[in-house]
Each structure stands twice: as structure tokens, then as C-alpha cells.
Amino acid sequence: MQHRRLRASAALLVPALLFAMVLCSGCAGQGAAQGSTEWRLRMLEEKYLSYEEARKARDGAVDERLRALEEKQAALSARVDGDRESDGRRLDALEGALVSGRGTSPASTAASAQASSVASSGDATAVPTVDADDLGAGGRRIQPEPAKAASPAPAAKAAQKPEPKPAKGVSDKAAYESALNLLQRGKTDEARVRFEGFLGDYPNSSLVPNALYWKGEALYAQRRYADAIVAFKEVTARFPKHHKAADSLLKTALAYKQLGDDENVRFHLKALREDHPDSTAAKLARQRFPNG
């Protein structure tokens, strides 16, 4: 009887133990799953923090490179501006040397004089120089008189005698040289009148393009830029193939520059580059107007 009771108790105890084991295994599995999830979350957080640190370091490096590039660009711009200013001073010094005739041989003086005349836009009252086609008899170079510091007193002006006019019947070359001599001596108004007289007396002379050009130079030296443009444009219209046409295009552009008309400056510089690309005037234009 007791044996049967033990067997019955054992039969009841075994299911209870099995049930308890199942419960324990479920709790253990749930705990393990929860621990795995927390571990994965910590790993993701660590990866995110590492990514943020790497991104900040990368952005910092990019900003540093950008700052370095900006500093290099600023230094390069300053260097370019300095070189351009230095080149401008050198060009002005060269033009001054050409105008004064210093440091040049007799052969190179005539070839470089025209370049100096055409490029002297900075000083509108500068006395123009002449080129090889404008030399006096025997190839003598006509030199300008030194510029006067102040105008003479009224009494002195009254005492001055006007330049004698060329005698009637002289050759066109003699009349032309007489007007050119006045211009080189700084007597721009008298020279202009003489050139106008020459154009009226010798309309068929081969020196007409030269006379028209130097009439424009006389007007330019007097700051009469609009009148000078008319004279220069007559050269380009009537004698487009003459070498004075290239000089006239450049001086037209310079006169428009003095008047503040940049559109006409660009137009005439373009015409000079296209029509006379190998001329001295075109080379001077590229130096004085490198941007167009």
C-alpha cells in the first residue's frame, strides 16, 4: 500500500519537475535574447560615435585645405597685381625714354619714335615724336624743345613773333616739314593750322595721310579729343592700307578712353588687331590693354 503511494507521488512529481525545467529554460532564453539586443545596441552606438568622429576629422581636414587654397589664391592674386603694376611702371619708363630719345642709337630712334608717340596716352599734352617717314631733309631728326614750366607773361607773349609761313611755291615736302617742326617744338596750335593749310594746298600729295595724322596728334595734345578723333578717322577712312591707319586706330581708341567711351575703345582696338595685327601700334595696344 505504501509502495503504491510512493509511485503515485513520483508520478505527480515528475510532471511538476518537467514543467519547472521548461519555465526555467524559457526565462534563460529570454534573458539571453535581451542581453544580445543590448550588446547589439552598444555596438551600434560605438560605431555611430566612431563615424561621427571620423566625419568631424574629415570635415576639419577639408576646411583646412580650403583655407590653405584660399591663402594661396590670395597670395597669387597679390603677386599678379604686383607684377602688373611693375610692368606698367616699366612700360611707362620705356615710353619716357623713347620720347626723350635717351639711350637709343640714331638708327633705332626713328624706328621707336612712332611707338612712343602712339602710346603716350597718359600725358595728353605730350609733344608727339616722328617716325622714319617724318624726318627732315637729309634724315635729320627733328627734336622737340624742352617743355616750359610756366606760360610767358603777357608782355613776353606780345614780344614773340609768329613763325614765318612757308613761301609760296615751296614743295609739299618742305611745307610738311615746316608744320612738323612746329609740332615737335611744342607749338601745337600753329602746327595744326599749318597742317590744315598743307592739306588745302597739296590735296594730292603722298604726305596727306601723315599730315592728317599729325593734325590729329596736335589736337590730341591740346586735349581736343573729339576733334582729334575726326582727324584720325579720316586717315582710316581714306587710307585704310597706309601704315598711319594703324596708328590712327590706336590713337582713336586712346582719345575715346579720355572721353570715357569704353565701348568705342574696345571697338577700335578690335579693328586694330584684326586689320593690322603685326603693326607696332597693335603690339603697343596689347601691352597697354592686355584685357581687350
mmCIF file of C-alpha atoms in Angstrom:
data_model
loop_
_atom_site.group_PDB
_atom_site.id
_atom_site.type_symbol
_atom_site.label_atom_id
_atom_site.label_comp_id
_atom_site.label_asym_id
_atom_site.label_seq_id
_atom_site.Cartn_x
_atom_site.Cartn_y
_atom_site.Cartn_z
ATOM 1 C CA MET A 1 0.000 0.000 0.000
ATOM 2 C CA GLN A 2 2.784 2.351 0.880
ATOM 3 C CA HIS A 3 4.563 1.326 -2.288
ATOM 4 C CA ARG A 4 1.645 2.401 -4.362
ATOM 5 C CA ARG A 5 1.546 5.794 -2.627
ATOM 6 C CA LEU A 6 5.177 6.377 -3.463
ATOM 7 C CA ARG A 7 4.618 5.524 -7.087
ATOM 8 C CA ALA A 8 1.671 7.916 -7.245
ATOM 9 C CA SER A 9 3.689 10.696 -5.648
ATOM 10 C CA ALA A 10 6.511 10.119 -8.092
ATOM 11 C CA ALA A 11 4.091 10.258 -10.990
ATOM 12 C CA LEU A 12 2.889 13.629 -9.809
ATOM 13 C CA LEU A 13 6.384 14.963 -9.067
ATOM 14 C CA VAL A 14 7.896 14.210 -12.488
ATOM 15 C CA PRO A 15 5.490 16.404 -14.487
ATOM 16 C CA ALA A 16 5.968 19.206 -11.990
ATOM 17 C CA LEU A 17 9.748 18.986 -12.361
ATOM 18 C CA LEU A 18 9.441 18.953 -16.135
ATOM 19 C CA PHE A 19 7.170 21.993 -16.033
ATOM 20 C CA ALA A 20 9.634 23.828 -13.813
ATOM 21 C CA MET A 21 12.514 22.963 -16.136
ATOM 22 C CA VAL A 22 10.563 24.338 -19.115
ATOM 23 C CA LEU A 23 9.846 27.549 -17.257
ATOM 24 C CA CYS A 24 13.482 27.927 -16.288
ATOM 25 C CA SER A 25 14.687 27.316 -19.827
ATOM 26 C CA GLY A 26 12.225 29.922 -21.175
ATOM 27 C CA CYS A 27 13.392 32.518 -18.684
ATOM 28 C CA ALA A 28 17.011 31.783 -19.511
ATOM 29 C CA GLY A 29 16.340 32.126 -23.256
ATOM 30 C CA GLN A 30 14.507 35.406 -22.726
ATOM 31 C CA GLY A 31 17.386 36.752 -20.647
ATOM 32 C CA ALA A 32 19.922 35.701 -23.274
ATOM 33 C CA ALA A 33 17.889 37.379 -26.032
ATOM 34 C CA GLN A 34 17.624 40.572 -24.023
ATOM 35 C CA GLY A 35 21.381 40.559 -23.389
ATOM 36 C CA SER A 36 22.082 40.057 -27.091
ATOM 37 C CA THR A 37 19.877 43.033 -28.035
ATOM 38 C CA GLU A 38 21.619 45.310 -25.552
ATOM 39 C CA TRP A 39 25.008 44.211 -26.847
ATOM 40 C CA ARG A 40 23.994 44.971 -30.411
ATOM 41 C CA LEU A 41 22.713 48.419 -29.386
ATOM 42 C CA ARG A 42 26.003 49.204 -27.669
ATOM 43 C CA MET A 43 27.923 48.112 -30.763
ATOM 44 C CA LEU A 44 25.785 50.340 -32.991
ATOM 45 C CA GLU A 45 26.276 53.298 -30.655
ATOM 46 C CA GLU A 46 30.031 52.769 -30.690
ATOM 47 C CA LYS A 47 30.063 52.545 -34.485
ATOM 48 C CA TYR A 48 27.990 55.735 -34.759
ATOM 49 C CA LEU A 49 30.321 57.588 -32.417
ATOM 50 C CA SER A 50 33.321 56.371 -34.396
ATOM 51 C CA TYR A 51 31.649 57.525 -37.628
ATOM 52 C CA GLU A 52 30.912 60.966 -36.163
ATOM 53 C CA GLU A 53 34.494 61.372 -35.025
ATOM 54 C CA ALA A 54 35.798 60.316 -38.455
ATOM 55 C CA ARG A 55 33.388 62.711 -40.191
ATOM 56 C CA LYS A 56 34.422 65.635 -37.972
ATOM 57 C CA ALA A 57 38.080 64.862 -38.585
ATOM 58 C CA ARG A 58 37.459 64.659 -42.349
ATOM 59 C CA ASP A 59 35.472 67.915 -42.386
ATOM 60 C CA GLY A 60 38.217 69.603 -40.413
ATOM 61 C CA ALA A 61 40.828 68.427 -42.899
ATOM 62 C CA VAL A 62 38.701 69.693 -45.817
ATOM 63 C CA ASP A 63 38.249 73.087 -44.152
ATOM 64 C CA GLU A 64 41.971 73.280 -43.538
ATOM 65 C CA ARG A 65 42.707 72.501 -47.197
ATOM 66 C CA LEU A 66 40.179 75.114 -48.318
ATOM 67 C CA ARG A 67 41.778 77.744 -46.103
ATOM 68 C CA ALA A 68 45.202 76.828 -47.466
ATOM 69 C CA LEU A 69 43.920 77.105 -51.043
ATOM 70 C CA GLU A 70 42.315 80.480 -50.312
ATOM 71 C CA GLU A 71 45.564 81.760 -48.842
ATOM 72 C CA LYS A 72 47.490 80.552 -51.890
ATOM 73 C CA GLN A 73 44.977 82.194 -54.224
ATOM 74 C CA ALA A 74 45.189 85.487 -52.326
ATOM 75 C CA ALA A 75 48.988 85.361 -52.448
ATOM 76 C CA LEU A 76 48.923 84.589 -56.174
ATOM 77 C CA SER A 77 46.481 87.445 -56.846
ATOM 78 C CA ALA A 78 48.676 89.842 -54.911
ATOM 79 C CA ARG A 79 51.698 88.662 -56.858
ATOM 80 C CA VAL A 80 49.913 89.069 -60.204
ATOM 81 C CA ASP A 81 48.739 92.571 -59.248
ATOM 82 C CA GLY A 82 52.265 93.469 -58.181
ATOM 83 C CA ASP A 83 53.740 92.128 -61.412
ATOM 84 C CA ARG A 84 51.151 94.020 -63.455
ATOM 85 C CA GLU A 85 51.882 97.247 -61.598
ATOM 86 C CA SER A 86 55.612 96.678 -62.051
ATOM 87 C CA ASP A 87 55.132 96.011 -65.768
ATOM 88 C CA GLY A 88 53.078 99.195 -66.052
ATOM 89 C CA ARG A 89 55.841 101.221 -64.433
ATOM 90 C CA ARG A 90 58.437 99.629 -66.689
ATOM 91 C CA LEU A 91 56.322 100.380 -69.759
ATOM 92 C CA ASP A 92 55.857 103.997 -68.679
ATOM 93 C CA ALA A 93 59.596 104.316 -68.080
ATOM 94 C CA LEU A 94 60.311 102.828 -71.502
ATOM 95 C CA GLU A 95 57.892 105.218 -73.155
ATOM 96 C CA GLY A 96 59.508 108.132 -71.351
ATOM 97 C CA ALA A 97 62.926 107.009 -72.538
ATOM 98 C CA LEU A 98 61.649 106.693 -76.095
ATOM 99 C CA VAL A 99 60.113 110.171 -76.009
ATOM 100 C CA SER A 100 63.258 111.788 -74.646
ATOM 101 C CA GLY A 101 65.478 109.854 -77.093
ATOM 102 C CA ARG A 102 67.846 108.714 -74.357
ATOM 103 C CA GLY A 103 69.786 105.505 -74.670
ATOM 104 C CA THR A 104 68.924 104.888 -78.330
ATOM 105 C CA SER A 105 71.102 104.848 -81.398
ATOM 106 C CA PRO A 106 70.317 107.100 -84.393
ATOM 107 C CA ALA A 107 69.060 104.091 -86.333
ATOM 108 C CA SER A 108 66.725 102.877 -83.573
ATOM 109 C CA THR A 109 65.491 106.365 -82.651
ATOM 110 C CA ALA A 110 63.482 106.780 -85.827
ATOM 111 C CA ALA A 111 62.007 103.270 -85.579
ATOM 112 C CA SER A 112 60.955 103.637 -81.927
ATOM 113 C CA ALA A 113 59.762 107.248 -82.042
ATOM 114 C CA GLN A 114 56.388 106.376 -83.527
ATOM 115 C CA ALA A 115 55.739 103.797 -80.793
ATOM 116 C CA SER A 116 56.390 106.439 -78.154
ATOM 117 C CA SER A 117 54.046 108.917 -79.824
ATOM 118 C CA VAL A 118 51.188 106.480 -80.217
ATOM 119 C CA ALA A 119 51.476 105.073 -76.680
ATOM 120 C CA SER A 120 51.698 108.393 -74.823
ATOM 121 C CA SER A 121 48.075 108.341 -73.644
ATOM 122 C CA GLY A 122 48.919 109.020 -70.005
ATOM 123 C CA ASP A 123 50.044 112.595 -70.749
ATOM 124 C CA ALA A 124 47.619 114.142 -73.166
ATOM 125 C CA THR A 125 49.752 117.231 -73.687
ATOM 126 C CA ALA A 126 52.976 115.373 -74.501
ATOM 127 C CA VAL A 127 54.667 116.591 -77.669
ATOM 128 C CA PRO A 128 54.432 113.872 -80.352
ATOM 129 C CA THR A 129 57.540 112.403 -81.905
ATOM 130 C CA VAL A 130 58.077 111.461 -85.538
ATOM 131 C CA ASP A 131 58.926 108.249 -87.334
ATOM 132 C CA ALA A 132 61.178 107.467 -90.287
ATOM 133 C CA ASP A 133 58.654 108.855 -92.797
ATOM 134 C CA ASP A 134 58.594 112.205 -90.999
ATOM 135 C CA LEU A 135 62.322 113.036 -90.930
ATOM 136 C CA GLY A 136 63.582 116.296 -92.291
ATOM 137 C CA ALA A 137 65.863 116.756 -95.264
ATOM 138 C CA GLY A 138 68.929 114.519 -95.159
ATOM 139 C CA GLY A 139 67.375 112.301 -92.494
ATOM 140 C CA ARG A 140 67.921 114.887 -89.740
ATOM 141 C CA ARG A 141 65.948 114.059 -86.598
ATOM 142 C CA ILE A 142 63.668 116.894 -85.539
ATOM 143 C CA GLN A 143 63.961 117.284 -81.742
ATOM 144 C CA PRO A 144 61.334 118.964 -79.578
ATOM 145 C CA GLU A 145 62.192 121.921 -77.407
ATOM 146 C CA PRO A 146 62.180 121.369 -73.603
ATOM 147 C CA ALA A 147 58.752 121.874 -72.071
ATOM 148 C CA LYS A 148 58.289 125.261 -70.417
ATOM 149 C CA ALA A 149 57.415 125.252 -66.718
ATOM 150 C CA ALA A 150 55.026 128.198 -66.985
ATOM 151 C CA SER A 151 53.442 130.245 -69.722
ATOM 152 C CA PRO A 152 55.181 133.561 -70.529
ATOM 153 C CA ALA A 153 53.895 136.833 -69.192
ATOM 154 C CA PRO A 154 51.544 138.886 -71.428
ATOM 155 C CA ALA A 155 54.358 141.294 -72.319
ATOM 156 C CA ALA A 156 56.593 138.439 -73.360
ATOM 157 C CA LYS A 157 53.810 136.980 -75.465
ATOM 158 C CA ALA A 158 53.378 140.249 -77.276
ATOM 159 C CA ALA A 159 57.095 140.334 -77.994
ATOM 160 C CA GLN A 160 57.094 136.882 -79.576
ATOM 161 C CA LYS A 161 57.000 136.795 -83.331
ATOM 162 C CA PRO A 162 54.783 134.308 -85.149
ATOM 163 C CA GLU A 163 56.500 131.592 -87.089
ATOM 164 C CA PRO A 164 57.008 132.633 -90.715
ATOM 165 C CA LYS A 165 54.812 130.829 -93.162
ATOM 166 C CA PRO A 166 56.420 128.770 -95.935
ATOM 167 C CA ALA A 167 56.994 130.820 -99.050
ATOM 168 C CA LYS A 168 54.569 130.302 -101.880
ATOM 169 C CA GLY A 169 55.662 127.787 -104.441
ATOM 170 C CA VAL A 170 57.618 125.586 -101.989
ATOM 171 C CA SER A 171 57.392 121.841 -102.359
ATOM 172 C CA ASP A 172 54.864 119.796 -100.452
ATOM 173 C CA LYS A 173 57.709 118.141 -98.533
ATOM 174 C CA ALA A 174 59.083 121.496 -97.368
ATOM 175 C CA ALA A 175 55.632 122.688 -96.257
ATOM 176 C CA TYR A 176 55.027 119.412 -94.453
ATOM 177 C CA GLU A 177 58.384 119.537 -92.655
ATOM 178 C CA SER A 178 57.731 123.110 -91.585
ATOM 179 C CA ALA A 179 54.432 122.107 -89.913
ATOM 180 C CA LEU A 180 56.017 119.029 -88.367
ATOM 181 C CA ASN A 181 58.883 121.098 -86.984
ATOM 182 C CA LEU A 182 56.389 123.338 -85.195
ATOM 183 C CA LEU A 183 54.661 120.334 -83.681
ATOM 184 C CA GLN A 184 57.914 118.894 -82.395
ATOM 185 C CA ARG A 185 58.761 122.216 -80.795
ATOM 186 C CA GLY A 186 55.522 122.121 -78.818
ATOM 187 C CA LYS A 187 53.677 124.759 -80.861
ATOM 188 C CA THR A 188 50.654 122.572 -81.311
ATOM 189 C CA ASP A 189 48.140 125.199 -82.389
ATOM 190 C CA GLU A 190 50.412 126.719 -85.045
ATOM 191 C CA ALA A 191 51.293 123.226 -86.237
ATOM 192 C CA ARG A 192 47.609 122.345 -86.561
ATOM 193 C CA VAL A 193 46.982 125.457 -88.669
ATOM 194 C CA ARG A 194 49.983 124.628 -90.872
ATOM 195 C CA PHE A 195 48.820 121.038 -91.394
ATOM 196 C CA GLU A 196 45.352 122.269 -92.347
ATOM 197 C CA GLY A 197 46.977 124.682 -94.796
ATOM 198 C CA PHE A 198 49.102 121.865 -96.189
ATOM 199 C CA LEU A 199 46.015 119.694 -96.728
ATOM 200 C CA GLY A 200 44.345 122.544 -98.594
ATOM 201 C CA ASP A 201 47.398 123.408 -100.732
ATOM 202 C CA TYR A 202 48.528 119.833 -101.536
ATOM 203 C CA PRO A 203 45.428 117.600 -101.599
ATOM 204 C CA ASN A 204 47.135 115.066 -103.888
ATOM 205 C CA SER A 205 50.439 114.807 -102.017
ATOM 206 C CA SER A 206 51.647 111.418 -100.832
ATOM 207 C CA LEU A 207 52.133 113.039 -97.417
ATOM 208 C CA VAL A 208 48.399 113.712 -96.921
ATOM 209 C CA PRO A 209 47.896 110.643 -94.625
ATOM 210 C CA ASN A 210 50.841 111.779 -92.499
ATOM 211 C CA ALA A 211 49.571 115.360 -92.343
ATOM 212 C CA LEU A 212 46.097 114.201 -91.300
ATOM 213 C CA TYR A 213 47.576 112.005 -88.590
ATOM 214 C CA TRP A 214 49.782 114.773 -87.164
ATOM 215 C CA LYS A 215 46.899 117.213 -87.268
ATOM 216 C CA GLY A 216 45.081 114.713 -85.032
ATOM 217 C CA GLU A 217 48.141 114.495 -82.781
ATOM 218 C CA ALA A 218 48.189 118.290 -82.407
ATOM 219 C CA LEU A 219 44.510 118.289 -81.433
ATOM 220 C CA TYR A 220 45.074 115.378 -79.028
ATOM 221 C CA ALA A 221 47.928 117.279 -77.338
ATOM 222 C CA GLN A 222 45.521 120.189 -76.847
ATOM 223 C CA ARG A 223 43.001 117.813 -75.200
ATOM 224 C CA ARG A 224 40.566 118.390 -78.055
ATOM 225 C CA TYR A 225 39.802 114.680 -78.170
ATOM 226 C CA ALA A 226 36.589 114.814 -80.202
ATOM 227 C CA ASP A 227 38.301 116.876 -82.948
ATOM 228 C CA ALA A 228 41.319 114.577 -82.842
ATOM 229 C CA ILE A 229 39.033 111.556 -83.382
ATOM 230 C CA VAL A 230 37.634 113.206 -86.528
ATOM 231 C CA ALA A 231 41.164 113.664 -87.931
ATOM 232 C CA PHE A 232 42.267 110.113 -87.050
ATOM 233 C CA LYS A 233 39.104 108.602 -88.540
ATOM 234 C CA GLU A 234 39.711 110.485 -91.800
ATOM 235 C CA VAL A 235 43.042 108.663 -92.070
ATOM 236 C CA THR A 236 41.452 105.228 -91.568
ATOM 237 C CA ALA A 237 38.555 106.038 -93.924
ATOM 238 C CA ARG A 238 40.600 107.472 -96.799
ATOM 239 C CA PHE A 239 43.826 105.490 -96.409
ATOM 240 C CA PRO A 240 42.965 102.156 -94.710
ATOM 241 C CA LYS A 241 46.120 100.422 -96.040
ATOM 242 C CA HIS A 242 48.548 103.193 -95.083
ATOM 243 C CA HIS A 243 50.763 102.491 -92.073
ATOM 244 C CA LYS A 244 49.376 105.625 -90.388
ATOM 245 C CA ALA A 245 45.955 103.917 -90.332
ATOM 246 C CA ALA A 246 47.139 101.518 -87.628
ATOM 247 C CA ASP A 247 48.496 104.408 -85.547
ATOM 248 C CA SER A 248 45.251 106.320 -86.099
ATOM 249 C CA LEU A 249 43.140 103.394 -84.846
ATOM 250 C CA LEU A 250 45.163 103.225 -81.637
ATOM 251 C CA LYS A 251 45.060 106.987 -81.098
ATOM 252 C CA THR A 252 41.297 106.955 -81.764
ATOM 253 C CA ALA A 253 40.904 104.344 -79.031
ATOM 254 C CA LEU A 254 43.066 106.415 -76.668
ATOM 255 C CA ALA A 255 41.031 109.546 -77.405
ATOM 256 C CA TYR A 256 37.793 107.671 -76.672
ATOM 257 C CA LYS A 257 39.428 106.455 -73.444
ATOM 258 C CA GLN A 258 39.982 110.077 -72.429
ATOM 259 C CA LEU A 259 36.292 110.740 -73.156
ATOM 260 C CA GLY A 260 35.206 107.738 -71.056
ATOM 261 C CA ASP A 261 33.655 105.874 -74.015
ATOM 262 C CA ASP A 262 34.844 102.309 -73.263
ATOM 263 C CA GLU A 263 32.602 100.735 -75.919
ATOM 264 C CA ASN A 264 34.326 102.688 -78.698
ATOM 265 C CA VAL A 265 37.702 101.931 -77.115
ATOM 266 C CA ARG A 266 37.055 98.185 -77.427
ATOM 267 C CA PHE A 267 35.662 98.569 -80.956
ATOM 268 C CA HIS A 268 38.720 100.395 -82.335
ATOM 269 C CA LEU A 269 41.190 98.139 -80.516
ATOM 270 C CA LYS A 270 39.463 95.131 -82.090
ATOM 271 C CA ALA A 271 39.648 96.783 -85.525
ATOM 272 C CA LEU A 272 43.362 97.452 -84.967
ATOM 273 C CA ARG A 273 44.068 93.821 -84.015
ATOM 274 C CA GLU A 274 42.112 92.458 -86.964
ATOM 275 C CA ASP A 275 43.223 94.903 -89.698
ATOM 276 C CA HIS A 276 46.847 95.492 -88.632
ATOM 277 C CA PRO A 277 47.823 92.540 -86.398
ATOM 278 C CA ASP A 278 51.587 92.850 -86.982
ATOM 279 C CA SER A 279 51.874 96.622 -86.667
ATOM 280 C CA THR A 280 53.772 98.420 -83.926
ATOM 281 C CA ALA A 281 50.508 100.052 -82.862
ATOM 282 C CA ALA A 282 48.890 96.620 -82.383
ATOM 283 C CA LYS A 283 51.801 95.482 -80.209
ATOM 284 C CA LEU A 284 51.513 98.619 -78.098
ATOM 285 C CA ALA A 285 47.763 98.097 -77.798
ATOM 286 C CA ARG A 286 48.300 94.560 -76.495
ATOM 287 C CA GLN A 287 50.732 95.900 -73.888
ATOM 288 C CA ARG A 288 48.562 98.812 -72.755
ATOM 289 C CA PHE A 289 45.226 96.966 -72.965
ATOM 290 C CA PRO A 290 46.061 93.307 -72.143
ATOM 291 C CA ASN A 291 42.406 92.540 -71.368
ATOM 292 C CA GLY A 292 40.936 93.809 -74.558
#
